[in-house]
Tab-separated table of C-alpha atoms in Angstrom:
chain	number	residue	atom	x	y	z
A	8	MET	CA	4.236	5.766	-17.853
A	9	THR	CA	1.685	3.939	-15.704
A	10	ARG	CA	3.058	1.415	-13.265
A	11	SER	CA	1.316	-1.830	-12.539
A	12	PRO	CA	-0.100	-2.147	-9.027
A	13	ALA	CA	1.995	-3.723	-6.295
A	14	ARG	CA	1.267	-7.408	-5.897
A	15	ARG	CA	2.905	-7.601	-2.473
A	16	ALA	CA	2.049	-5.881	0.791
A	17	LEU	CA	3.518	-5.723	4.254
A	18	LEU	CA	1.149	-5.029	7.124
A	19	LEU	CA	2.755	-3.769	10.345
A	20	ALA	CA	0.754	-5.374	13.151
A	21	ALA	CA	3.285	-5.931	15.929
A	22	GLY	CA	2.509	-3.178	18.464
A	23	ARG	CA	0.652	-3.249	21.756
A	24	GLY	CA	-1.762	-0.378	21.324
A	25	GLU	CA	-1.180	0.910	24.838
A	26	ARG	CA	-2.403	4.412	23.992
A	27	LEU	CA	-5.864	2.925	23.448
A	28	GLY	CA	-6.050	1.930	27.095
A	29	ASP	CA	-8.903	-0.436	27.914
A	30	ALA	CA	-10.428	-0.092	24.430
A	31	ALA	CA	-7.924	-2.614	23.029
A	32	GLN	CA	-8.711	-5.136	25.795
A	33	GLY	CA	-5.162	-6.470	25.535
A	34	LEU	CA	-5.524	-7.308	21.848
A	35	PRO	CA	-3.428	-5.956	18.993
A	36	LYS	CA	-4.988	-2.864	17.444
A	37	CYS	CA	-5.578	-4.650	14.139
A	38	LEU	CA	-8.119	-6.895	15.874
A	39	LEU	CA	-10.301	-4.011	17.004
A	40	ASP	CA	-13.829	-4.217	15.656
A	41	VAL	CA	-14.935	-1.375	13.406
A	42	GLY	CA	-18.479	-1.683	12.121
A	43	GLY	CA	-18.676	-5.428	12.665
A	44	ARG	CA	-15.283	-6.374	11.167
A	45	SER	CA	-11.769	-6.209	12.496
A	46	LEU	CA	-9.277	-3.794	11.008
A	47	LEU	CA	-7.288	-6.861	9.958
A	48	ALA	CA	-10.228	-8.348	8.018
A	49	ARG	CA	-10.784	-4.984	6.348
A	50	HIS	CA	-7.121	-4.758	5.306
A	51	VAL	CA	-7.146	-8.259	3.836
A	52	ALA	CA	-10.337	-7.642	1.846
A	53	LEU	CA	-9.153	-4.277	0.523
A	54	LEU	CA	-5.708	-5.569	-0.420
A	55	GLU	CA	-7.183	-8.581	-2.183
A	56	GLY	CA	-9.591	-6.307	-4.047
A	57	ALA	CA	-6.675	-4.098	-5.113
A	58	GLY	CA	-4.875	-7.004	-6.751
A	59	VAL	CA	-2.357	-7.805	-4.034
A	60	ARG	CA	-1.425	-11.479	-4.131
A	61	HIS	CA	1.026	-11.856	-1.259
A	62	LEU	CA	0.614	-10.374	2.210
A	63	ALA	CA	3.289	-10.454	4.878
A	64	VAL	CA	1.981	-9.553	8.318
A	65	ALA	CA	4.605	-8.440	10.817
A	66	VAL	CA	3.431	-9.611	14.235
A	67	GLY	CA	4.713	-9.255	17.772
A	68	HIS	CA	2.320	-8.512	20.629
A	69	ARG	CA	-0.223	-11.341	20.828
A	70	ALA	CA	1.064	-12.842	17.589
A	71	ASP	CA	-1.039	-15.921	18.341
A	72	ALA	CA	-4.266	-13.902	18.205
A	73	VAL	CA	-3.324	-12.198	14.917
A	74	GLU	CA	-2.307	-15.501	13.347
A	75	ALA	CA	-5.561	-17.133	14.460
A	76	ALA	CA	-7.595	-14.243	13.049
A	77	LEU	CA	-5.742	-14.498	9.736
A	78	ALA	CA	-6.338	-18.256	9.585
A	79	ALA	CA	-10.069	-17.690	10.083
A	80	LEU	CA	-10.346	-15.310	7.119
A	81	ASP	CA	-11.567	-16.494	3.740
A	82	THR	CA	-8.992	-15.070	1.353
A	83	ARG	CA	-7.119	-15.969	-1.797
A	84	LEU	CA	-4.082	-14.004	-0.623
A	85	GLU	CA	-0.897	-15.877	0.102
A	86	VAL	CA	-0.325	-14.831	3.718
A	87	GLU	CA	2.805	-15.182	5.795
A	88	CYS	CA	3.470	-13.954	9.304
A	89	VAL	CA	6.837	-12.522	10.255
A	90	LEU	CA	7.579	-12.394	13.974
A	91	ASN	CA	9.319	-9.420	15.516
A	92	PRO	CA	10.360	-10.617	18.975
A	93	ARG	CA	11.565	-7.072	19.774
A	94	PHE	CA	8.303	-5.337	18.808
A	95	GLU	CA	8.494	-3.070	21.878
A	96	ARG	CA	11.294	-1.200	20.133
A	97	GLY	CA	8.993	0.171	17.448
A	98	SER	CA	8.037	-0.090	13.819
A	99	VAL	CA	11.534	0.522	12.449
A	100	VAL	CA	12.690	-2.666	14.180
A	101	THR	CA	9.616	-4.431	12.813
A	102	LEU	CA	10.544	-3.304	9.296
A	103	TRP	CA	14.050	-4.640	9.830
A	104	GLU	CA	12.745	-8.030	10.994
A	105	ALA	CA	10.350	-8.200	8.022
A	106	ARG	CA	12.907	-7.227	5.389
A	107	PRO	CA	13.117	-10.727	3.814
A	108	ALA	CA	9.378	-10.524	3.096
A	109	PHE	CA	9.747	-7.425	0.969
A	110	ALA	CA	13.319	-7.576	-0.315
A	111	ARG	CA	12.471	-9.626	-3.393
A	112	GLY	CA	12.833	-6.915	-6.000
A	113	GLU	CA	9.135	-6.126	-6.372
A	114	ASP	CA	7.093	-3.092	-5.386
A	115	VAL	CA	5.590	-3.497	-1.916
A	116	LEU	CA	2.833	-1.589	-0.178
A	117	ILE	CA	3.734	-1.030	3.483
A	118	LEU	CA	0.742	-0.312	5.690
A	119	ASP	CA	0.080	0.182	9.376
A	120	ALA	CA	-2.472	-2.360	10.554
A	121	ASP	CA	-4.194	0.116	12.863
A	122	VAL	CA	-5.304	2.530	10.135
A	123	LEU	CA	-8.835	2.555	8.757
A	124	TYR	CA	-9.064	3.650	5.133
A	125	ASP	CA	-11.294	3.482	2.082
A	126	ALA	CA	-10.587	1.419	-1.044
A	127	ARG	CA	-10.185	4.678	-2.992
A	128	MET	CA	-7.187	5.580	-0.841
A	129	LEU	CA	-5.593	2.198	-1.453
A	130	ALA	CA	-6.170	2.574	-5.196
A	131	ARG	CA	-4.214	5.845	-5.121
A	132	LEU	CA	-1.251	4.088	-3.533
């Protein structure tokens, strides 16, 4: 039996990116430029292309910058930001804070916002 693709996604974008040192310039990792576009813009475009309709973005460190970047994107996705005020405690805490965004009885793709991938990989998920 073939399942229909998930229409919801949760993007974990709350961390600091301290292991990147100066490369992150104090910004969340999802705002790093890769080939002229941020990782965040790439995620949004790929998820939209895969048929996702609703995107929850779990934010923490520099939530204002992530929210501003999302607002500047041209997308048909319904986007909501979920704040994790305790983002320093890791992604498990971020998942806990974001649980209302994905506890609606539908399949949800959960992705790390600092991962670069190809559309073919997303299609496999």
